mmCIF file of C-alpha atoms in Angstrom:
data_model
loop_
_atom_site.group_PDB
_atom_site.id
_atom_site.type_symbol
_atom_site.label_atom_id
_atom_site.label_comp_id
_atom_site.label_asym_id
_atom_site.label_seq_id
_atom_site.Cartn_x
_atom_site.Cartn_y
_atom_site.Cartn_z
ATOM 1 C CA UNK P 145 0.000 0.000 0.000
ATOM 2 C CA UNK P 146 1.092 3.462 -0.672
ATOM 3 C CA UNK P 147 1.567 5.854 2.180
ATOM 4 C CA UNK P 148 0.094 9.301 2.230
ATOM 5 C CA UNK P 149 2.418 12.173 3.037
ATOM 6 C CA UNK P 150 1.087 14.324 5.856
ATOM 7 C CA UNK P 151 -0.148 17.682 4.802
ATOM 8 C CA UNK P 152 0.404 19.378 8.132
ATOM 9 C CA UNK P 153 2.076 22.761 7.553
ATOM 10 C CA UNK P 154 4.633 21.980 10.232
ATOM 11 C CA UNK P 155 6.025 19.228 8.014
ATOM 12 C CA UNK P 156 6.342 21.399 4.914
ATOM 13 C CA UNK P 157 9.931 22.421 4.120
ATOM 14 C CA UNK P 158 10.714 26.046 3.451
ATOM 15 C CA UNK P 159 12.871 27.189 0.554
ATOM 16 C CA UNK P 160 16.548 26.520 1.003
ATOM 17 C CA UNK P 161 19.105 29.390 0.969
ATOM 18 C CA UNK P 162 20.189 28.361 -2.506
ATOM 19 C CA UNK P 163 16.663 28.586 -3.776
ATOM 20 C CA UNK P 164 16.102 32.023 -2.224
ATOM 21 C CA UNK P 165 19.383 33.361 -3.658
ATOM 22 C CA UNK P 166 18.429 32.007 -7.072
ATOM 23 C CA UNK P 167 15.103 33.802 -6.892
ATOM 24 C CA UNK P 168 16.853 37.047 -5.918
ATOM 25 C CA UNK P 169 19.246 36.642 -8.823
ATOM 26 C CA UNK P 170 16.339 36.197 -11.219
ATOM 27 C CA UNK P 171 14.648 39.264 -9.807
ATOM 28 C CA UNK P 172 17.882 41.263 -10.158
ATOM 29 C CA UNK P 173 18.279 40.165 -13.746
ATOM 30 C CA UNK P 174 14.763 41.296 -14.501
ATOM 31 C CA UNK P 175 15.533 44.683 -13.076
ATOM 32 C CA UNK P 176 18.844 45.064 -14.908
ATOM 33 C CA UNK P 177 19.096 48.338 -16.813
ATOM 34 C CA UNK P 178 19.567 48.359 -20.564
ATOM 35 C CA UNK P 179 23.106 48.516 -21.901
ATOM 36 C CA UNK P 180 22.799 52.145 -22.945
ATOM 37 C CA UNK P 181 21.770 53.307 -19.481
ATOM 38 C CA UNK P 182 24.511 51.287 -17.827
ATOM 39 C CA UNK P 183 27.121 52.882 -20.083
ATOM 40 C CA UNK P 184 25.631 56.311 -19.370
ATOM 41 C CA UNK P 185 25.884 55.728 -15.628
ATOM 42 C CA UNK P 186 29.524 54.773 -15.951
ATOM 43 C CA UNK P 187 30.533 57.797 -17.997
ATOM 44 C CA UNK P 188 28.307 60.280 -16.142
ATOM 45 C CA UNK P 189 30.966 61.198 -13.489
ATOM 46 C CA UNK P 190 33.510 61.768 -16.249
ATOM 47 C CA UNK P 191 31.064 64.058 -18.027
ATOM 48 C CA UNK P 192 31.042 66.315 -14.955
ATOM 49 C CA UNK P 193 34.851 66.206 -14.809
ATOM 50 C CA UNK P 194 35.353 66.824 -18.533
ATOM 51 C CA UNK P 195 35.378 70.632 -18.388
ATOM 52 C CA UNK P 196 37.673 70.942 -15.318
ATOM 53 C CA UNK P 197 40.046 68.340 -16.760
ATOM 54 C CA UNK P 198 40.076 70.146 -20.106
ATOM 55 C CA UNK P 199 40.879 73.469 -18.409
ATOM 56 C CA UNK P 200 43.581 71.790 -16.321
ATOM 57 C CA UNK P 201 45.224 70.260 -19.378
ATOM 58 C CA UNK P 202 44.953 73.389 -21.537
ATOM 59 C CA UNK P 203 46.116 75.925 -18.941
ATOM 60 C CA UNK P 204 48.540 73.805 -16.881
ATOM 61 C CA UNK P 205 49.978 70.728 -18.554
ATOM 62 C CA UNK P 206 50.186 72.110 -22.085
ATOM 63 C CA UNK P 207 52.044 75.283 -20.950
ATOM 64 C CA UNK P 208 54.393 73.176 -18.812
ATOM 65 C CA UNK P 209 55.080 70.916 -21.786
ATOM 66 C CA UNK P 210 55.746 73.941 -24.007
ATOM 67 C CA UNK P 211 58.038 75.421 -21.364
ATOM 68 C CA UNK P 212 60.091 72.230 -21.230
ATOM 69 C CA UNK P 213 60.322 72.230 -25.027
ATOM 70 C CA UNK P 214 61.341 75.920 -25.131
ATOM 71 C CA UNK P 215 64.114 75.216 -22.610
ATOM 72 C CA UNK P 216 65.895 73.145 -25.260
ATOM 73 C CA UNK P 217 65.712 75.913 -27.874
ATOM 74 C CA UNK P 218 67.172 79.374 -28.400
ATOM 75 C CA UNK P 219 63.763 80.954 -29.000
ATOM 76 C CA UNK P 220 63.518 84.705 -28.425
ATOM 77 C CA UNK P 221 59.737 84.790 -28.130
ATOM 78 C CA UNK P 222 59.141 86.332 -31.561
ATOM 79 C CA UNK P 223 60.908 84.235 -34.184
ATOM 80 C CA UNK P 224 58.583 81.555 -35.619
ATOM 81 C CA UNK P 225 61.588 79.227 -35.907
ATOM 82 C CA UNK P 226 62.718 77.625 -32.658
ATOM 83 C CA UNK P 227 66.287 76.407 -33.068
ATOM 84 C CA UNK P 228 67.088 73.314 -31.020
ATOM 85 C CA UNK P 229 70.214 73.818 -28.873
ATOM 86 C CA UNK P 230 70.061 70.788 -26.607
ATOM 87 C CA UNK P 231 71.305 71.340 -23.054
ATOM 88 C CA UNK P 232 73.069 74.640 -23.770
ATOM 89 C CA UNK P 233 70.534 76.669 -21.777
ATOM 90 C CA UNK P 234 70.895 74.396 -18.756
ATOM 91 C CA UNK P 235 74.684 74.523 -18.974
ATOM 92 C CA UNK P 236 74.572 78.327 -19.025
ATOM 93 C CA UNK P 237 72.101 78.420 -16.143
ATOM 94 C CA UNK P 238 74.374 76.260 -13.978
ATOM 95 C CA UNK P 239 77.638 77.980 -14.922
ATOM 96 C CA UNK P 240 76.648 81.660 -15.004
ATOM 97 C CA UNK P 241 76.933 83.038 -11.442
ATOM 98 C CA UNK P 242 74.272 85.689 -12.124
ATOM 99 C CA UNK P 243 71.558 83.084 -12.010
ATOM 100 C CA UNK P 244 72.712 81.523 -8.745
ATOM 101 C CA UNK P 245 73.600 84.596 -6.736
ATOM 102 C CA UNK P 246 69.909 85.458 -6.606
ATOM 103 C CA UNK P 247 69.278 82.326 -4.545
ATOM 104 C CA UNK P 248 70.999 84.100 -1.647
ATOM 105 C CA UNK P 249 68.135 86.613 -1.714
ATOM 106 C CA UNK P 250 65.676 83.744 -1.242
ATOM 107 C CA UNK P 251 67.309 82.985 2.101
ATOM 108 C CA UNK P 252 65.916 86.249 3.505
ATOM 109 C CA UNK P 253 62.375 85.209 2.598
ATOM 110 C CA UNK P 254 62.978 81.656 3.785
ATOM 111 C CA UNK P 255 64.055 82.924 7.203
ATOM 112 C CA UNK P 256 61.136 85.348 7.262
ATOM 113 C CA UNK P 257 58.715 82.496 6.530
ATOM 114 C CA UNK P 258 59.627 80.884 9.878
ATOM 115 C CA UNK P 259 58.902 84.172 11.638
ATOM 116 C CA UNK P 260 55.638 84.318 9.731
ATOM 117 C CA UNK P 261 54.638 80.771 10.729
ATOM 118 C CA UNK P 262 55.604 81.361 14.360
ATOM 119 C CA UNK P 263 53.472 84.520 14.560
ATOM 120 C CA UNK P 264 50.567 82.868 12.750
ATOM 121 C CA UNK P 265 50.695 79.850 15.067
ATOM 122 C CA UNK P 266 50.883 82.064 18.142
ATOM 123 C CA UNK P 267 47.859 84.169 17.171
ATOM 124 C CA UNK P 268 45.900 81.119 15.972
ATOM 125 C CA UNK P 269 46.470 79.379 19.302
ATOM 126 C CA UNK P 270 45.632 82.500 21.274
ATOM 127 C CA UNK P 271 42.434 83.246 19.343
ATOM 128 C CA UNK P 272 41.250 79.633 19.356
ATOM 129 C CA UNK P 273 40.466 80.049 23.069
ATOM 130 C CA UNK P 274 37.961 82.461 24.512
ATOM 131 C CA UNK P 275 39.440 85.911 23.985
ATOM 132 C CA UNK P 276 37.761 89.302 23.981
ATOM 133 C CA UNK P 277 37.178 90.717 20.470
ATOM 134 C CA UNK P 278 38.693 87.591 18.941
ATOM 135 C CA UNK P 279 36.536 87.849 15.788
ATOM 136 C CA UNK P 280 37.777 91.389 15.285
ATOM 137 C CA UNK P 281 41.410 90.323 15.638
ATOM 138 C CA UNK P 282 40.850 87.413 13.267
ATOM 139 C CA UNK P 283 39.708 89.859 10.614
ATOM 140 C CA UNK P 284 42.619 92.202 11.273
ATOM 141 C CA UNK P 285 45.183 89.426 10.871
ATOM 142 C CA UNK P 286 43.606 87.898 7.754
ATOM 143 C CA UNK P 287 42.796 91.199 6.012
ATOM 144 C CA UNK P 288 46.296 91.856 4.517
ATOM 145 C CA UNK P 289 46.120 88.571 2.611
ATOM 146 C CA UNK P 290 42.994 89.803 0.830
ATOM 147 C CA UNK P 291 44.684 92.952 -0.446
ATOM 148 C CA UNK P 292 46.193 93.204 -3.896
ATOM 149 C CA UNK P 293 49.964 92.773 -3.966
ATOM 150 C CA UNK P 294 50.420 95.873 -6.118
ATOM 151 C CA UNK P 295 48.524 98.013 -3.620
ATOM 152 C CA UNK P 296 50.592 96.609 -0.760
ATOM 153 C CA UNK P 297 53.782 97.363 -2.655
ATOM 154 C CA UNK P 298 52.849 101.019 -3.126
ATOM 155 C CA UNK P 299 51.681 101.385 0.480
ATOM 156 C CA UNK P 300 54.986 100.088 1.804
ATOM 157 C CA UNK P 301 56.893 102.299 -0.620
ATOM 158 C CA UNK P 302 55.520 105.286 1.286
ATOM 159 C CA UNK P 303 56.189 103.517 4.580
ATOM 160 C CA UNK P 304 59.876 102.916 3.789
ATOM 161 C CA UNK P 305 60.760 106.083 1.912
ATOM 162 C CA UNK P 306 63.189 108.530 3.622
ATOM 163 C CA UNK P 307 61.229 110.703 6.008
ATOM 164 C CA UNK P 308 58.193 108.524 5.517
ATOM 165 C CA UNK P 309 55.829 106.871 7.951
ATOM 166 C CA UNK P 310 58.317 104.451 9.467
ATOM 167 C CA UNK P 311 60.968 107.130 9.998
ATOM 168 C CA UNK P 312 58.373 109.429 11.570
ATOM 169 C CA UNK P 313 57.230 106.717 14.003
ATOM 170 C CA UNK P 314 60.815 105.872 14.963
ATOM 171 C CA UNK P 315 61.573 109.572 15.485
ATOM 172 C CA UNK P 316 58.896 109.650 18.201
ATOM 173 C CA UNK P 317 60.991 107.129 20.137
ATOM 174 C CA UNK P 318 64.176 109.122 19.589
ATOM 175 C CA UNK P 319 65.568 107.036 16.695
ATOM 176 C CA UNK P 320 66.679 109.579 14.128
ATOM 177 C CA UNK P 321 69.598 107.975 12.298
ATOM 178 C CA UNK P 322 67.597 105.478 10.239
ATOM 179 C CA UNK P 323 68.983 103.601 7.222
ATOM 180 C CA UNK P 324 67.671 103.740 3.676
ATOM 181 C CA UNK P 325 65.168 100.940 4.016
ATOM 182 C CA UNK P 326 65.047 100.177 0.290
ATOM 183 C CA UNK P 327 68.252 101.850 -0.881
ATOM 184 C CA UNK P 328 70.767 100.094 1.355
ATOM 185 C CA UNK P 329 71.576 96.586 -0.009
ATOM 186 C CA UNK P 330 72.189 95.358 3.543
ATOM 187 C CA UNK P 331 68.718 96.388 4.696
ATOM 188 C CA UNK P 332 66.556 96.292 1.551
ATOM 189 C CA UNK P 333 65.965 92.546 1.538
ATOM 190 C CA UNK P 334 65.076 92.569 5.245
ATOM 191 C CA UNK P 335 62.518 95.312 4.587
ATOM 192 C CA UNK P 336 61.000 93.393 1.678
ATOM 193 C CA UNK P 337 60.908 90.152 3.660
ATOM 194 C CA UNK P 338 59.124 91.951 6.514
ATOM 195 C CA UNK P 339 56.546 93.175 4.017
ATOM 196 C CA UNK P 340 55.957 89.595 2.878
ATOM 197 C CA UNK P 341 55.515 88.487 6.495
ATOM 198 C CA UNK P 342 52.832 91.117 7.028
ATOM 199 C CA UNK P 343 50.991 90.160 3.872
ATOM 200 C CA UNK P 344 51.071 86.345 3.956
ATOM 201 C CA UNK P 345 50.752 85.709 7.685
ATOM 202 C CA UNK P 346 46.975 85.687 7.313
ATOM 203 C CA UNK P 347 47.050 82.576 5.120
ATOM 204 C CA UNK P 348 49.002 80.525 7.659
ATOM 205 C CA UNK P 349 46.865 81.967 10.427
ATOM 206 C CA UNK P 350 43.652 80.670 8.825
ATOM 207 C CA UNK P 351 45.188 77.253 8.157
ATOM 208 C CA UNK P 352 46.386 76.908 11.745
ATOM 209 C CA UNK P 353 43.152 78.258 13.215
ATOM 210 C CA UNK P 354 41.000 75.828 11.230
ATOM 211 C CA UNK P 355 43.187 72.895 12.242
ATOM 212 C CA UNK P 356 43.148 73.877 15.921
ATOM 213 C CA UNK P 357 39.378 74.295 15.968
ATOM 214 C CA UNK P 358 38.938 70.818 14.473
ATOM 215 C CA UNK P 359 40.475 69.261 17.608
ATOM 216 C CA UNK P 360 37.700 67.891 19.887
ATOM 217 C CA UNK P 361 36.927 70.168 22.811
ATOM 218 C CA UNK P 362 36.727 67.205 25.183
ATOM 219 C CA UNK P 363 40.511 66.912 25.043
ATOM 220 C CA UNK P 364 40.920 70.440 26.407
ATOM 221 C CA UNK P 365 38.380 69.768 29.152
ATOM 222 C CA UNK P 366 40.167 66.581 30.165
ATOM 223 C CA UNK P 367 43.503 68.382 30.145
ATOM 224 C CA UNK P 368 42.140 71.161 32.357
ATOM 225 C CA UNK P 369 40.792 68.590 34.788
ATOM 226 C CA UNK P 370 44.269 67.069 34.954
ATOM 227 C CA UNK P 371 45.726 70.499 35.722
ATOM 228 C CA UNK P 372 47.397 71.180 32.352
ATOM 229 C CA UNK P 373 48.163 74.817 31.619
ATOM 230 C CA UNK P 374 47.947 76.511 28.212
ATOM 231 C CA UNK P 375 51.517 75.678 27.266
ATOM 232 C CA UNK P 376 51.041 72.000 28.095
ATOM 233 C CA UNK P 377 47.802 71.953 26.117
ATOM 234 C CA UNK P 378 49.633 73.414 23.159
ATOM 235 C CA UNK P 379 52.540 70.989 23.454
ATOM 236 C CA UNK P 380 50.604 67.773 23.918
ATOM 237 C CA UNK P 381 47.305 68.484 22.159
ATOM 238 C CA UNK P 382 47.557 71.311 19.624
ATOM 239 C CA UNK P 383 51.025 70.693 18.200
ATOM 240 C CA UNK P 384 50.471 66.961 17.478
ATOM 241 C CA UNK P 385 46.983 67.661 16.179
ATOM 242 C CA UNK P 386 48.080 70.184 13.555
ATOM 243 C CA UNK P 387 51.280 68.400 12.535
ATOM 244 C CA UNK P 388 50.081 67.938 8.973
ATOM 245 C CA UNK P 389 49.167 71.608 8.587
ATOM 246 C CA UNK P 390 52.579 72.637 9.905
ATOM 247 C CA UNK P 391 54.181 70.368 7.307
ATOM 248 C CA UNK P 392 52.008 71.908 4.591
ATOM 249 C CA UNK P 393 52.981 75.416 5.718
ATOM 250 C CA UNK P 394 56.642 74.421 5.616
ATOM 251 C CA UNK P 395 56.279 73.256 1.992
ATOM 252 C CA UNK P 396 54.480 76.488 1.095
ATOM 253 C CA UNK P 397 57.253 78.461 2.800
ATOM 254 C CA UNK P 398 59.936 76.779 0.696
ATOM 255 C CA UNK P 399 58.013 77.242 -2.541
ATOM 256 C CA UNK P 400 57.137 80.826 -1.660
ATOM 257 C CA UNK P 401 60.673 81.843 -0.725
ATOM 258 C CA UNK P 402 61.982 80.524 -4.047
ATOM 259 C CA UNK P 403 59.233 82.100 -6.151
ATOM 260 C CA UNK P 404 58.976 85.584 -4.618
ATOM 261 C CA UNK P 405 58.126 88.111 -7.304
ATOM 262 C CA UNK P 406 55.519 90.829 -6.938
ATOM 263 C CA UNK P 407 56.633 92.570 -3.717
ATOM 264 C CA UNK P 408 60.321 93.123 -4.695
ATOM 265 C CA UNK P 409 59.433 93.730 -8.350
ATOM 266 C CA UNK P 410 56.975 96.503 -7.496
ATOM 267 C CA UNK P 411 58.964 98.117 -4.708
ATOM 268 C CA UNK P 412 62.536 97.973 -6.072
ATOM 269 C CA UNK P 413 62.378 96.351 -9.506
ATOM 270 C CA UNK P 414 65.169 94.044 -8.390
ATOM 271 C CA UNK P 415 67.627 96.904 -7.772
ATOM 272 C CA UNK P 416 70.071 97.188 -4.865
ATOM 273 C CA UNK P 417 70.622 93.453 -4.653
ATOM 274 C CA UNK P 418 66.937 92.577 -4.271
ATOM 275 C CA UNK P 419 66.508 90.620 -7.507
ATOM 276 C CA UNK P 420 64.960 87.207 -6.914
ATOM 277 C CA UNK P 421 65.168 84.114 -9.092
ATOM 278 C CA UNK P 422 61.756 84.801 -10.623
ATOM 279 C CA UNK P 423 62.601 88.440 -11.338
ATOM 280 C CA UNK P 424 65.815 87.314 -13.019
ATOM 281 C CA UNK P 425 63.840 84.797 -15.078
ATOM 282 C CA UNK P 426 61.240 87.363 -16.143
ATOM 283 C CA UNK P 427 63.908 89.864 -17.142
ATOM 284 C CA UNK P 428 65.748 87.181 -19.106
ATOM 285 C CA UNK P 429 62.566 86.329 -21.009
ATOM 286 C CA UNK P 430 61.011 89.727 -21.670
ATOM 287 C CA UNK P 431 63.859 92.237 -21.383
ATOM 288 C CA UNK P 432 66.757 90.298 -22.889
ATOM 289 C CA UNK P 433 64.503 88.204 -25.183
ATOM 290 C CA UNK P 434 65.873 84.872 -24.010
ATOM 291 C CA UNK P 435 62.701 82.808 -23.680
ATOM 292 C CA UNK P 436 64.613 79.568 -24.126
ATOM 293 C CA UNK P 437 67.027 80.345 -21.304
ATOM 294 C CA UNK P 438 64.230 81.676 -19.109
ATOM 295 C CA UNK P 439 62.278 78.458 -19.679
ATOM 296 C CA UNK P 440 65.312 76.454 -18.555
ATOM 297 C CA UNK P 441 65.494 78.576 -15.394
ATOM 298 C CA UNK P 442 61.802 77.974 -14.755
ATOM 299 C CA UNK P 443 62.259 74.216 -15.159
ATOM 300 C CA UNK P 444 65.178 74.299 -12.723
ATOM 301 C CA UNK P 445 63.041 76.170 -10.197
ATOM 302 C CA UNK P 446 60.225 73.636 -10.595
ATOM 303 C CA UNK P 447 62.614 70.729 -10.056
ATOM 304 C CA UNK P 448 64.117 72.386 -6.958
ATOM 305 C CA UNK P 449 60.674 72.902 -5.401
ATOM 306 C CA UNK P 450 59.613 69.312 -6.138
ATOM 307 C CA UNK P 451 62.899 67.920 -4.840
ATOM 308 C CA UNK P 452 62.745 69.982 -1.663
ATOM 309 C CA UNK P 453 59.164 68.859 -1.065
ATOM 310 C CA UNK P 454 60.160 65.227 -1.551
ATOM 311 C CA UNK P 455 63.066 65.582 0.878
ATOM 312 C CA UNK P 456 60.801 67.192 3.440
ATOM 313 C CA UNK P 457 58.382 64.293 3.109
ATOM 314 C CA UNK P 458 61.202 61.806 3.572
ATOM 315 C CA UNK P 459 62.740 63.548 6.576
ATOM 316 C CA UNK P 460 59.419 64.371 8.263
ATOM 317 C CA UNK P 461 56.966 61.675 7.111
ATOM 318 C CA UNK P 462 53.274 62.492 7.083
ATOM 319 C CA UNK P 463 52.149 60.144 9.827
ATOM 320 C CA UNK P 464 48.587 59.760 10.894
ATOM 321 C CA UNK P 465 47.984 61.571 14.169
ATOM 322 C CA UNK P 466 45.425 60.255 16.646
ATOM 323 C CA UNK P 467 44.638 62.176 19.800
ATOM 324 C CA UNK P 468 41.898 59.977 21.195
#
């Protein structure tokens, strides 16, 4: 006799995992988009990036490529024929002392950049805590960075001229025998570097202030409960927390000290021993019509900045900082 299988629901088997996954796969296949829409979804992000990438290539990489090509020619900027001269421009750039003496001027700005970072870090730390009128002082410190470099150059021309504002202020304190701030080669570069400190300190200040304010406030509260003073909070909380921003500011300081242009060009035109590497390059290209040689100088400057940045990364690696 044949047996009858019980029809009690408790004895009915449910679908196995394999069966359920197969059903989901079938459902997914039914909902699969057509090929055209799938392709459109894949290329849609690149469509948004097309214009920025095109602008980047046209206005950055193509000019850099042309500059590298010009550095191997004797082009004067006007002649349609660009004569290939090989490494002659680089040999001249490395052997002519005129193009390397200007690097000594960059040392003034490099030293001033450390003063600039120290002042910016001090004010950023001070104004990150509760201070009276701190929003007002934030605006005062950042405002010079918003000004046009040409306007700053002319303002400081009146400040440094003989009998000008600076001499008048010093005379109030009994200092009468003042030097020629822009005419004395021993003082001119210090005056120009001080102008750069005043102008660019606001940028470092904002970078430091944003990094400090991103540190959790609970760390300061815990430090205060443990009896830590402001200096200890800075040493053990703020300094490790903004290590990356300090490294970034150091890279910007190196690049900025090597590529100083507008302040000395406007205020002295490179006279009295104030000519920088960029001023020398610009004069070589547009005054002496040596675009090929000037391009070689620009390539050398680019390589120096990249090499210095790489060395800084190797000496001070960008480690991940955790404060929790």
